XYZ file of C-alpha atoms in Angstrom:
619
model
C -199.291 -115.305 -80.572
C -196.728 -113.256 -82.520
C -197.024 -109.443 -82.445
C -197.145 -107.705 -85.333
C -194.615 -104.735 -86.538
C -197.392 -102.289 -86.498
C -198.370 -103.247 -82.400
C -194.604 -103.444 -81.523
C -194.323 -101.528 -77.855
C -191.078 -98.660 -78.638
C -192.132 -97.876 -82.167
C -192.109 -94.277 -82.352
C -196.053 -92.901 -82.906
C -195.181 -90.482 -85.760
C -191.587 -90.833 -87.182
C -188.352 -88.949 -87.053
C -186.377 -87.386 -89.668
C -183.043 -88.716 -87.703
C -181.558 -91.871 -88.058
C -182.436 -94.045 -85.505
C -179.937 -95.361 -82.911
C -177.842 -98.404 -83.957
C -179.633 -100.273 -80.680
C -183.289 -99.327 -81.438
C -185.124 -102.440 -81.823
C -186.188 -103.783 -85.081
C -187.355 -107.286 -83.862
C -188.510 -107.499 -80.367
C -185.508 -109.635 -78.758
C -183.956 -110.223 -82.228
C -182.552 -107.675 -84.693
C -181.404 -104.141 -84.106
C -181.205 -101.239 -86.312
C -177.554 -101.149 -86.337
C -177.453 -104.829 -87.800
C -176.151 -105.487 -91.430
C -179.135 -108.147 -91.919
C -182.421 -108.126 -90.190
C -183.973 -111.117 -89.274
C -188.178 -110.050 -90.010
C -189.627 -113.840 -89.674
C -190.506 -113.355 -86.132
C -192.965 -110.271 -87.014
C -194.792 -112.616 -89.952
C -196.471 -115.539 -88.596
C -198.149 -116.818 -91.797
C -197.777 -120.843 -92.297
C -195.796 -120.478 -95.439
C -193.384 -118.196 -94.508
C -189.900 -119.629 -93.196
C -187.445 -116.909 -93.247
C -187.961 -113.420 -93.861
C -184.516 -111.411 -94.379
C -183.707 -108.058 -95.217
C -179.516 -107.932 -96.183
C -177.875 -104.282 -96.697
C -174.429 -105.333 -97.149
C -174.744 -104.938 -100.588
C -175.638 -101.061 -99.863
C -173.068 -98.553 -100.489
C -171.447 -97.333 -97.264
C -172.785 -94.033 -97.710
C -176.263 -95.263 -98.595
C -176.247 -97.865 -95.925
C -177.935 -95.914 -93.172
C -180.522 -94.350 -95.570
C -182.002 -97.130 -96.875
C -181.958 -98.845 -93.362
C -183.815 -95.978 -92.509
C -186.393 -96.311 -95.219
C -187.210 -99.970 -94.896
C -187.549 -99.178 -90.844
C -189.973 -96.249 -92.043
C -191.942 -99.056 -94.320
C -192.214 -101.064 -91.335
C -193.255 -98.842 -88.656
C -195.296 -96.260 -90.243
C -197.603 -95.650 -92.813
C -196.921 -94.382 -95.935
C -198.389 -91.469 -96.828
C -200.419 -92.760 -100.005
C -202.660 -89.187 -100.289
C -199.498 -87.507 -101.420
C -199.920 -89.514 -104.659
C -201.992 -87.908 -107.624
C -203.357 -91.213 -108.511
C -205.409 -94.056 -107.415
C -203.021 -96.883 -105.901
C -204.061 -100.307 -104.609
C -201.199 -100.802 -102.512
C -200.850 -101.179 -98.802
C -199.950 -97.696 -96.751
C -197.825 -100.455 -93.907
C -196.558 -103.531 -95.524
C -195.949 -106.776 -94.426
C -193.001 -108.405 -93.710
C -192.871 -110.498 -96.366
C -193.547 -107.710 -99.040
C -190.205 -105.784 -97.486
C -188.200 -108.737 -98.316
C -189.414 -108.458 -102.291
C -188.732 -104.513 -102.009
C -185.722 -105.212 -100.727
C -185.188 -107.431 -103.775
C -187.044 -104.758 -106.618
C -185.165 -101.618 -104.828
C -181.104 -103.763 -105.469
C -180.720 -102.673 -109.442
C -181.158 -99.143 -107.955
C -178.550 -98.868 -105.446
C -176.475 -100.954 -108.122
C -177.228 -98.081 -110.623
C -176.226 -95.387 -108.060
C -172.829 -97.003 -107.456
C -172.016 -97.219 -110.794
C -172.523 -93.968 -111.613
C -171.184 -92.834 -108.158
C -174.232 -90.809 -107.036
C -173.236 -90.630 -103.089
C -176.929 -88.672 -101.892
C -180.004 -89.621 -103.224
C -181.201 -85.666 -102.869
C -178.530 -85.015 -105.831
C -180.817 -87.156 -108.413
C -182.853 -84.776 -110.683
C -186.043 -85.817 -113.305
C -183.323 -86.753 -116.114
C -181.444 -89.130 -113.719
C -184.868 -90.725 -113.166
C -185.521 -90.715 -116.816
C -182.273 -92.766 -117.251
C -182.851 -95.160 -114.328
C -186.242 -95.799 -115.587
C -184.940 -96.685 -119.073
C -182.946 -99.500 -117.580
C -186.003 -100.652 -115.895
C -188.112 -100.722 -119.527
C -185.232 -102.559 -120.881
C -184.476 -105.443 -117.712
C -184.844 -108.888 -119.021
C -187.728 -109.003 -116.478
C -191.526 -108.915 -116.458
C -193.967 -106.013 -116.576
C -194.469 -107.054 -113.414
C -191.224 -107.081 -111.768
C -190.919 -103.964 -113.813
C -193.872 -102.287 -112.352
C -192.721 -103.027 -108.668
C -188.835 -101.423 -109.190
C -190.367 -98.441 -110.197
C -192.500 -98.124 -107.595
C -189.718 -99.018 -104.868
C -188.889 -95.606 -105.791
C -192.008 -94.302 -105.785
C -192.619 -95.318 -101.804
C -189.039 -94.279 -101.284
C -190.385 -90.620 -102.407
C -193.341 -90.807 -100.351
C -191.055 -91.364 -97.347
C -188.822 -89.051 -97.766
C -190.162 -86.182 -95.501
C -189.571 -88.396 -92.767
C -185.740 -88.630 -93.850
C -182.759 -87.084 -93.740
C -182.567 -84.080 -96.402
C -179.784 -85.642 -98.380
C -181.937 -88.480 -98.425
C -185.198 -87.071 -99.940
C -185.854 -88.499 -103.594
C -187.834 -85.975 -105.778
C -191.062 -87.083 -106.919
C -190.571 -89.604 -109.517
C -192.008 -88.743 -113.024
C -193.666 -91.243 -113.876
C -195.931 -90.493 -110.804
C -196.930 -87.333 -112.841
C -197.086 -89.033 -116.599
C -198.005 -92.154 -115.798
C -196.095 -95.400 -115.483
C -197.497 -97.042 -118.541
C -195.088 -94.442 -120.515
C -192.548 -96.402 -119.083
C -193.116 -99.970 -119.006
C -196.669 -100.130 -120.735
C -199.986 -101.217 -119.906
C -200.001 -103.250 -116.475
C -200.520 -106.885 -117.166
C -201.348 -108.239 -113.366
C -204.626 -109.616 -112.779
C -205.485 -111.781 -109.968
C -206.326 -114.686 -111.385
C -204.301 -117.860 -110.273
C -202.270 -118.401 -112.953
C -201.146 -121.915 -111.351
C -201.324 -124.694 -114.518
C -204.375 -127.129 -113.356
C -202.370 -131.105 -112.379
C -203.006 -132.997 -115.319
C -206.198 -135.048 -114.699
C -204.672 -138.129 -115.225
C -202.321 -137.518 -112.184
C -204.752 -135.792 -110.171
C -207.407 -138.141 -110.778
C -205.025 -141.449 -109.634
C -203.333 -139.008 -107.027
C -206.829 -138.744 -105.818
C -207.528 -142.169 -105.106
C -204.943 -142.751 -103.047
C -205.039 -140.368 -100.946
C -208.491 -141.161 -99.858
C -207.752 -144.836 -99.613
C -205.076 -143.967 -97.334
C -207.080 -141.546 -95.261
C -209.884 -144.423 -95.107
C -207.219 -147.188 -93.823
C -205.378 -144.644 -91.341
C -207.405 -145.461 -88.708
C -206.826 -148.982 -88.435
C -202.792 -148.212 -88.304
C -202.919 -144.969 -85.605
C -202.434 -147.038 -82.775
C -198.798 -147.670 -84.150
C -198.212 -144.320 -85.903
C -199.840 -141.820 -83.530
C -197.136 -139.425 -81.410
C -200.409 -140.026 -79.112
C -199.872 -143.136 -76.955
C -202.975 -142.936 -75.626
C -204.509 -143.816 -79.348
C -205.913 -147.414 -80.070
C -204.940 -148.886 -76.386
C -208.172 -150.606 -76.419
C -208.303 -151.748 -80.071
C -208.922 -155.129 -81.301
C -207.913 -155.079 -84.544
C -204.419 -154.536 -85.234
C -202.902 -155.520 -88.410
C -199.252 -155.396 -89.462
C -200.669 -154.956 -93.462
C -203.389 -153.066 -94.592
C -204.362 -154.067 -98.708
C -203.344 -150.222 -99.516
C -201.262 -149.148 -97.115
C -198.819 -152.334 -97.624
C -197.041 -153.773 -94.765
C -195.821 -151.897 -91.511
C -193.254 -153.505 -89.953
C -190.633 -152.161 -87.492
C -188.812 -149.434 -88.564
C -191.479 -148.065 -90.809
C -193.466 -145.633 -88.531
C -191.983 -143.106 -89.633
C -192.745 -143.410 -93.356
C -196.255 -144.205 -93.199
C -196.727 -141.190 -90.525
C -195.584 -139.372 -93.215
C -197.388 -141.003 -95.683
C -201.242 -140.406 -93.877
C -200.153 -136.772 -93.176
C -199.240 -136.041 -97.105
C -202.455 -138.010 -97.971
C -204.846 -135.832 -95.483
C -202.808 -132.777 -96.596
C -203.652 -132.897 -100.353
C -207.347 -134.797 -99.512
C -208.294 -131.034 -97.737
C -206.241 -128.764 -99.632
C -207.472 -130.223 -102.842
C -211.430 -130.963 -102.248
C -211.842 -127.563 -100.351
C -209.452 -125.513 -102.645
C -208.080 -123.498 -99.649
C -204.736 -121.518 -100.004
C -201.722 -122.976 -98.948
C -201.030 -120.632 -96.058
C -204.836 -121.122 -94.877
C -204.806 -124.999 -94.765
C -201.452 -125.270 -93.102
C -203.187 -122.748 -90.285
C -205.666 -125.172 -89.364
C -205.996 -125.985 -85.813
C -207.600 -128.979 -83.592
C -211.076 -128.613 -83.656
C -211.845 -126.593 -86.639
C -214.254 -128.989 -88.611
C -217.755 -129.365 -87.354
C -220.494 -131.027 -88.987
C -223.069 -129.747 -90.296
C -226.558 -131.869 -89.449
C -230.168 -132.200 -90.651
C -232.680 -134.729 -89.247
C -229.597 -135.714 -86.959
C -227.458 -136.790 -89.607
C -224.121 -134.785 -90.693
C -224.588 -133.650 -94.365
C -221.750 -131.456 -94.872
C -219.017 -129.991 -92.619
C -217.746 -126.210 -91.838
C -214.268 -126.014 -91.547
C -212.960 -122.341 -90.030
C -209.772 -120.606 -89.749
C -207.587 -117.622 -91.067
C -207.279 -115.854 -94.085
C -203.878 -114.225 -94.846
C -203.884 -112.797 -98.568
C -207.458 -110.314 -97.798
C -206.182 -109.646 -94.160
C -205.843 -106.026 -94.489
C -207.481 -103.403 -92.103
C -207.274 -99.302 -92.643
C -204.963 -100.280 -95.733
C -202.395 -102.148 -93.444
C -201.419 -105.437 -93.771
C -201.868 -108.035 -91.276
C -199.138 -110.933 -91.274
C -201.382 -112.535 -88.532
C -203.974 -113.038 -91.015
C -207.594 -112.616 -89.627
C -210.342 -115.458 -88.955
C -212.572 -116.321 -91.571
C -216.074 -114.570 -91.804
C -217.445 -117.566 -93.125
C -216.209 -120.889 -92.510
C -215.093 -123.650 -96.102
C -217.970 -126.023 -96.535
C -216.297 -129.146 -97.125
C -217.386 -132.938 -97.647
C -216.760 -136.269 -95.590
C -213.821 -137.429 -96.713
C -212.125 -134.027 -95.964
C -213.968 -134.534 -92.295
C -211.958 -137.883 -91.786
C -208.992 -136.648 -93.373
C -209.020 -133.599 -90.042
C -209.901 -136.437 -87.739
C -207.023 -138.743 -88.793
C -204.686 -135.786 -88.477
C -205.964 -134.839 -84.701
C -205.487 -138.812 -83.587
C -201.550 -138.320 -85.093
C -200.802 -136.363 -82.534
C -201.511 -133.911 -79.729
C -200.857 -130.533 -80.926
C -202.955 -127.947 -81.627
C -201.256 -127.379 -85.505
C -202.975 -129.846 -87.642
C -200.128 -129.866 -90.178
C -196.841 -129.639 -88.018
C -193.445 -129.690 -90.010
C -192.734 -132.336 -87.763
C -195.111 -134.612 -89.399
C -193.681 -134.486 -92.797
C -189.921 -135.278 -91.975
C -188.635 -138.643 -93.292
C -186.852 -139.007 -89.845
C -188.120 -137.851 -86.473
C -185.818 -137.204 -83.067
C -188.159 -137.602 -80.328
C -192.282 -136.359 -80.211
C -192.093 -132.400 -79.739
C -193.787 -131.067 -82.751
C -192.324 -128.014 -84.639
C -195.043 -124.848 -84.026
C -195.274 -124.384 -87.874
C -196.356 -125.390 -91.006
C -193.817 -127.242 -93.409
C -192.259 -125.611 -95.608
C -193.278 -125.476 -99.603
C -189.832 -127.769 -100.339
C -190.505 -129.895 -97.397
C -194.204 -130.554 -99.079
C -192.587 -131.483 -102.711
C -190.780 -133.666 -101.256
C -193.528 -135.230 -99.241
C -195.677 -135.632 -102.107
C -193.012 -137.100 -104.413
C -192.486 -139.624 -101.911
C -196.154 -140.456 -101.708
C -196.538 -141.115 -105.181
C -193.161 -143.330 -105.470
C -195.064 -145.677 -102.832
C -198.216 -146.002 -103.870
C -197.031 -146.583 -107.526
C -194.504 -148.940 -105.683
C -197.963 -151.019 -104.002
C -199.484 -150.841 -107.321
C -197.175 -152.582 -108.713
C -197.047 -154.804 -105.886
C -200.735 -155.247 -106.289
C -200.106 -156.171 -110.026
C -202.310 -152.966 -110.236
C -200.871 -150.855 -113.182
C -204.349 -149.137 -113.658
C -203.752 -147.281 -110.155
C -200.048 -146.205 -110.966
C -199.939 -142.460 -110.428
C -198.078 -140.804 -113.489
C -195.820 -138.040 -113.942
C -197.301 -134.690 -114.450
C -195.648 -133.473 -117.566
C -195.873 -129.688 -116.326
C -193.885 -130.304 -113.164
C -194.159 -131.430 -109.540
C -197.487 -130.946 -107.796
C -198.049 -128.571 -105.042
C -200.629 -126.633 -102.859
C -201.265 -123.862 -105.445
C -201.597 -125.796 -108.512
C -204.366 -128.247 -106.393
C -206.756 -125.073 -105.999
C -206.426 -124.376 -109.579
C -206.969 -127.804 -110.483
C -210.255 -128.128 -108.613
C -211.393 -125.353 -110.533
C -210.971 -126.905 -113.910
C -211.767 -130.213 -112.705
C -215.193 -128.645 -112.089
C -215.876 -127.169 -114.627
C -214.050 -129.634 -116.896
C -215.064 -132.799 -115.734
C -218.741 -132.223 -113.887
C -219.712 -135.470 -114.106
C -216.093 -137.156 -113.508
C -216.101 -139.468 -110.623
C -213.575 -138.907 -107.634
C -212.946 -142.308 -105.601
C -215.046 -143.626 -102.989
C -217.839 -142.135 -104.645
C -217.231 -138.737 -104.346
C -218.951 -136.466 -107.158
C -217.132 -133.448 -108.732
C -221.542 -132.114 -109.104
C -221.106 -132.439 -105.408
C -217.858 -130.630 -105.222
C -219.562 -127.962 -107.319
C -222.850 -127.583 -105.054
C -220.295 -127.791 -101.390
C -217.687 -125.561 -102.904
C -219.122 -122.953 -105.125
C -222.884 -122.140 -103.405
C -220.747 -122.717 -99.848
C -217.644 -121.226 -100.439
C -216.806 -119.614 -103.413
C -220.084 -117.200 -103.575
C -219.460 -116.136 -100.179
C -218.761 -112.228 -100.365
C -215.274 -112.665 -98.658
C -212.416 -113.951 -101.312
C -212.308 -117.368 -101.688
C -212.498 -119.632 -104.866
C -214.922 -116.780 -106.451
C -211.642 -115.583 -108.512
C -211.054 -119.037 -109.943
C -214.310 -120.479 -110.844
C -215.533 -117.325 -113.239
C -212.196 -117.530 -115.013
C -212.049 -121.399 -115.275
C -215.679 -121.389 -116.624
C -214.574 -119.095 -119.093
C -211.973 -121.213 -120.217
C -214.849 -124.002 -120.338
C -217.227 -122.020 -122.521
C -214.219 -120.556 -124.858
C -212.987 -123.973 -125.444
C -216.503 -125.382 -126.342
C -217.055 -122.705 -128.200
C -213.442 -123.118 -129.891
C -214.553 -126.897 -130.823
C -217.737 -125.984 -132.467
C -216.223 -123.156 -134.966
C -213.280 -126.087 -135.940
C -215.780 -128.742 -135.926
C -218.591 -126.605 -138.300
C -215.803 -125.297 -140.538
C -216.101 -129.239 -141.782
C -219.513 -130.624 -140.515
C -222.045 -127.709 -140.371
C -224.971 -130.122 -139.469
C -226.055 -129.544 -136.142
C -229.816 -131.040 -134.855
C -231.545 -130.601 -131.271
C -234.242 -128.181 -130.739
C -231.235 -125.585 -129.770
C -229.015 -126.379 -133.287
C -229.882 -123.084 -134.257
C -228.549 -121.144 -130.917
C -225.454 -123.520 -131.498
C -224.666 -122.150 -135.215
C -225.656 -118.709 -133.772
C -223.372 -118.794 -130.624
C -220.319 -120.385 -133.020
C -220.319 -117.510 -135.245
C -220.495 -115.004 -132.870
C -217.758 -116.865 -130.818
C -215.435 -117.069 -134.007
C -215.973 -112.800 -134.725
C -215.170 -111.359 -131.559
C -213.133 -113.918 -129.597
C -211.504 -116.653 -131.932
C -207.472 -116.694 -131.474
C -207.307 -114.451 -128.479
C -206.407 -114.857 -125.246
C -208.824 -114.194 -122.695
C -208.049 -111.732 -120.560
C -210.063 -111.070 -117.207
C -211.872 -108.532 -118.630
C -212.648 -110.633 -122.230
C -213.805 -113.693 -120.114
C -215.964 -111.269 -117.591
C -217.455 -110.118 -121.160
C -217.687 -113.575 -122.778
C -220.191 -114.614 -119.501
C -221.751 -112.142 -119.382
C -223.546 -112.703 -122.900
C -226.462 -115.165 -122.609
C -226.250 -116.242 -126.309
C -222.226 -117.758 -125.796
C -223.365 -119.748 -122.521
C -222.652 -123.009 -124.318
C -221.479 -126.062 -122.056
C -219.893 -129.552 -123.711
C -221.324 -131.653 -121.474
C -218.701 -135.081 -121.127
C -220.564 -138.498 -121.308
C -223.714 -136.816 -122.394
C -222.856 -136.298 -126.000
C -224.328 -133.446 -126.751
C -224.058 -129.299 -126.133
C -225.550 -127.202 -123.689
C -226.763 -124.434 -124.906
C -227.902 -122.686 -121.794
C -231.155 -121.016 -121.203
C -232.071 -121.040 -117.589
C -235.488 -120.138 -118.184
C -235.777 -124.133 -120.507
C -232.757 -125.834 -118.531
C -234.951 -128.610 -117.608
C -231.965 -129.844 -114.747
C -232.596 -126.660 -113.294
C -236.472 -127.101 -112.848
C -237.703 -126.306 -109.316
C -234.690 -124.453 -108.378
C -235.872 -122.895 -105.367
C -232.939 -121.136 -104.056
C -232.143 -118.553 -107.043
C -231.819 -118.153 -110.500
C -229.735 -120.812 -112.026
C -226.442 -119.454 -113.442
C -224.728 -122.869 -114.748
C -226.364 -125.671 -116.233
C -226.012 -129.141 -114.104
C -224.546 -131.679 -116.548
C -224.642 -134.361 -114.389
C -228.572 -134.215 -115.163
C -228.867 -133.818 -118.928
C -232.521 -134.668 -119.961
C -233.276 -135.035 -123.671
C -236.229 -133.561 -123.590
C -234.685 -130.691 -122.761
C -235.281 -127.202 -125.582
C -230.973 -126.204 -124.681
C -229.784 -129.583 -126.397
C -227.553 -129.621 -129.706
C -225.890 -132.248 -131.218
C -223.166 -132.205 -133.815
C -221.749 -134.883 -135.963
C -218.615 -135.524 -133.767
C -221.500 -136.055 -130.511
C -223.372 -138.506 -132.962
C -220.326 -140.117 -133.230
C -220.337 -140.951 -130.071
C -223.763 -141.877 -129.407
C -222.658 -144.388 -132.129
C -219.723 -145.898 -130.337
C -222.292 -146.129 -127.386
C -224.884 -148.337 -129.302
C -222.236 -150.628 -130.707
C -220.824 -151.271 -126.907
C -224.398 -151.731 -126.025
C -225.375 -153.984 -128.839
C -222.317 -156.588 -128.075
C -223.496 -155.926 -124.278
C -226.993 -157.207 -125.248
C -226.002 -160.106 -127.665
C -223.777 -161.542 -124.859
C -225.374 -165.163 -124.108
C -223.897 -164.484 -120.112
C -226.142 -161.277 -119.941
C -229.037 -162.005 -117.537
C -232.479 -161.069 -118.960
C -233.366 -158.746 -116.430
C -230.324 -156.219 -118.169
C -231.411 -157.154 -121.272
C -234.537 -155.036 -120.559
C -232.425 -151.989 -119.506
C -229.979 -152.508 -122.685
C -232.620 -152.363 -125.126
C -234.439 -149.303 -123.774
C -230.488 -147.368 -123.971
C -230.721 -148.658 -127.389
C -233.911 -147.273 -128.849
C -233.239 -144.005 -126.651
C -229.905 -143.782 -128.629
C -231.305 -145.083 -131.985
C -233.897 -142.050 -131.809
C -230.796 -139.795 -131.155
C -229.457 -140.780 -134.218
C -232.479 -140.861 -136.702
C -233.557 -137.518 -135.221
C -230.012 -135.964 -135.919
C -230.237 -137.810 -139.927
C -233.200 -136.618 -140.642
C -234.525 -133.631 -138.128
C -237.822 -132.211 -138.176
C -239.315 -129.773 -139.615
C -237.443 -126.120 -137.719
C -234.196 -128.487 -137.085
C -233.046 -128.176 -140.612
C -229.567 -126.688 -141.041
């Protein structure tokens, strides 16, 4: 196991105003202080992280030694965040990864110093500052980037008692008058900001993946790095109907092929980070059983983005209080990976290179370009069987907002949830059961998780219901259902305080948390939501707790939340035509006939009801 910076035997315990020896160790049997470029990857094990280096040749020569000295400081020690006059969320030792982006933020400083040819930083005075600080407001950069060059500076003056005197920055104004007089009001939230996969691609992405994971099986015995798999198997075809022929030559390809496909099956359907599912290790999933029978699985591992202790970052990441709940197919999708091979590193680089010399697996993760590229080669070869298949339903297309990676598949579960409840995921797989395993499993666990992304995604659900209804009653104001009233109500208030802005974390928090805007468009139901928990008859004999989302995968129209609009009527219209041709079919057996005509009159009564409501239901 890699040692972290802050456990690193021959650190000093409290630091030194001099300069540290050109031979003290940075990197335990890799860089030294008196090194030009510092190689930090060794000290940050996290999956996604490849290379981690800190370059100060573009420091002036008589800055050099300083700002070595600084980013050793930020390594070893903590900074000393109490001499601040403010409240900070920021870590007192940093990791790695986070010097390499200070390294980054702090480079338009020491190119501002050598233009003006400022040799010391002790010479700079509150009106220098001032000046730096109005090239900052003016960068062609974010608030955010913004926000993070200024406070380079600021941590630089925090450290400076443990500096050389000509090296000690006075305290930065902006730490007095605030450093919204600079830049303006901070705009960072933490809210994924990842655009969902288009559910077109997603959806057929999907499909494959789990068809894959459900052949892989049948084809480890010639893919497995394990040549102990499938000795004794009887069955041992050269084509598989998905999978398409694998002939000699080809293990390779389809190796990589089942390892992007259980990849994005347990990233996607558990919504883990990236750097937590390329963590996982051999043996991580049990299942979960009742009456002897698995009925969900707990996945465990490490957590890297909350791993902090005592305000110190922990590169190593820390094991997960609580484990994912997951689902089957994310069960067989483990399993396939631990009969690939014999390492203990589910996902190994290894495993995703078109071409492999020899069986020793690489000890880490593949990288994020390495996983692209993976994943653009899946989906060339399963739209390539498709068409084989004369299959152009199950061709994969392009998302128009770029390639698909690990981040945008947690934000696209998310939406997909809340989006699509009652959408159906291959092999029978329910989003409604997505939304039970993930969100009462996972996401309302205490410890961070998807708890960020589903109250910000629902949100964006209720806003964009509420969005249609204003539009829609601008032209059709009729609205019928024993909730039409709540509808109209909810619309208005919607349209006063919330039409044509864009919801902020705070402004979505605030559109939730009013009872009389909880209204849900329910997809293949035709109607609105309207929630009341306290009527929701698909939340009737909730034991557990108080019902905080409606289930639209269980509409009942007897229900007192339900409103219908013109556009829904619409399409309870379209449905009674399709049934009516369904029903005067001469090849439809008489048994369905039955069933047919009881949808009909149940969608009939929708329809007179919404012409001519009763008496309470008029608008």
């Amino acid at each position: 196991m890699t040692t972290p910076a802050a456990q690193i035997a021959g650190y000093p315990a409290s630091p030194s105003t001099r300069i540290p020896s050109a031979g003290t160790v940075v990197v335990p049997g890799g860089s030294l202080f008196g090194d030009d470029v510092w190689d930090l990857s060794p000290l940050c094990p996290r999956p996604t992280t490849r290379w981690i280096r800190l370059d100060f040749g573009r420091c002036a020569d008589g800055l050099r030694e300083d700002i070595k000295h600084f980013f050793y400081l930020a390594l070893t020690q903590d900074t000393p965040l109490e001499r601040l006059d403010r409240p900070a969320s920021v870590r007192r030792r940093l990791a790695p990864s986070t010097l390499k982006t200070m390294r980054a933020d702090l480079q338009p400083f020491l190119d501002w110093l050598a233009a003006r040819g400022t040799p010391e930083l002790s010479q700079l005075d509150q009106e220098d500052l001032r000046e730096y600080a109005a090239e900052v407001a003016a960068a062609p950069v974010g608030q955010n980037p913004k926000s993070r060059r200024l406070f380079a500076l600021s941590r630089l003056w925090l450290l400076s008692p443990y500096m050389r005197p000509n090296a000690r920055l006075t305290q930065p104004f902006w730490e007095r008058e605030g450093m919204e007089q600079v830049i303006g009001k901070s705009e960072w939230t933490a809210e994924n900001k990842a655009i969902p996969v288009h559910p077109a691609t997603m959806s057929a992405l999907l499909v494959w993946c789990l068809r894959l994971v459900q052949e892989a099986p049948r084809m480890l015995h010639r893919i497995s790095l394990d040549p102990s798999v499938g000795g004794s198997l009887p069955d041992r075809p050269s084509s598989l109907p998905w999978s398409g022929e694998l002939g000699d030559g080809q293990t390779d390809t389809h190796r990589r092929l089942v390892s992007t496909a259980c990849l994005i099956t347990v990233a996607y359907l558990t919504g883990m980070r990236a750097d937590e599912v390329l963590g996982l290790r051999r043996g991580c999933c049990t299942p979960t059983t009742t009456d002897g029978a698995a009925t969900s699985y707990e996945i465990r591992g490490r957590t890297y983005k909350a791993a902090v202790a005592e305000g110190r970052s922990l590169p190593e990441g820390v094991e997960r209080e609580h484990p994912w709940v997951a689902i089957k197919p994310v069960a067989d999708a483990i399993a396939v990976m631990e009969g690939l091979h014999t390492g203990d590193l589910l996902f190994s680089d290894t495993l995703f290179k078109a071409r492999l010399n020899g069986t020793t697996l690489d000890p880490s993760g593949p990288p994020s370009r390495r996983v692209h590229e993976a994943i653009k080669h899946l989906t060339s070869l399963c739209n390539q069987r498709a068409n084989e298949l004369e299959r152009p339903h199950d061709m994969i297309p392009e998302d128009p907002d770029g390639p698909v990676n690990l981040r945008r598949l947690r934000r696209t579960l998310a939406w997909f949830i809340y989006r699509r409840p009652g959408g159906r995921v291959a092999l029978g797989v329910q989003y409604g059961h997505l939304h039970s395993a993930t969100t009462d499993g996972y996401g309302g666990r205490v410890s961070a998780g998807l708890r960020n992304l589903f109250p910000m995604e629902e949100a964006f659900a209720v806003s964009d219901s509420l969005h249609r209804a204003v539009e829609h009653l601008q032209e059709h104001p009729h609205v019928s259902g024993p909730a039409a009233a709540r509808y109209r109500a909810a619309a208005s208030e919607y349209r006063d305080r919330f039409a044509g802005l864009t919801l902020t974390t705070k402004q979505a928090a605030s559109l939730m948390a009013n009872p009389t805007l909880r209204v849900y468009d329910a997809p293949g139901q035709a109607l609105a939501c309207c929630f009341d928990p306290r009527k929701a008859l698909c939340r009737k004999g909730t034991a557990t707790r108080a019902a905080a989302t409606p289930d639209l995968t269980a509409c009942d129209d007897r229900c007192a939340n339900i409103a219908r609009t013109d556009e829904h009527i619409t399409t309870v219209q379209a449905e009674l035509a399709r049934l009516q041709e369904e029903l005067d079919a001469p090849t439809t057996p008489e048994p369905m006939r039955h069933r047919i005509r009881a949808q009909i009159d149940r969608r009939q009564a929708i329809v007179a009801a919404h012409e001519d409501p009763p008496v309470g239901e008029q608008p």
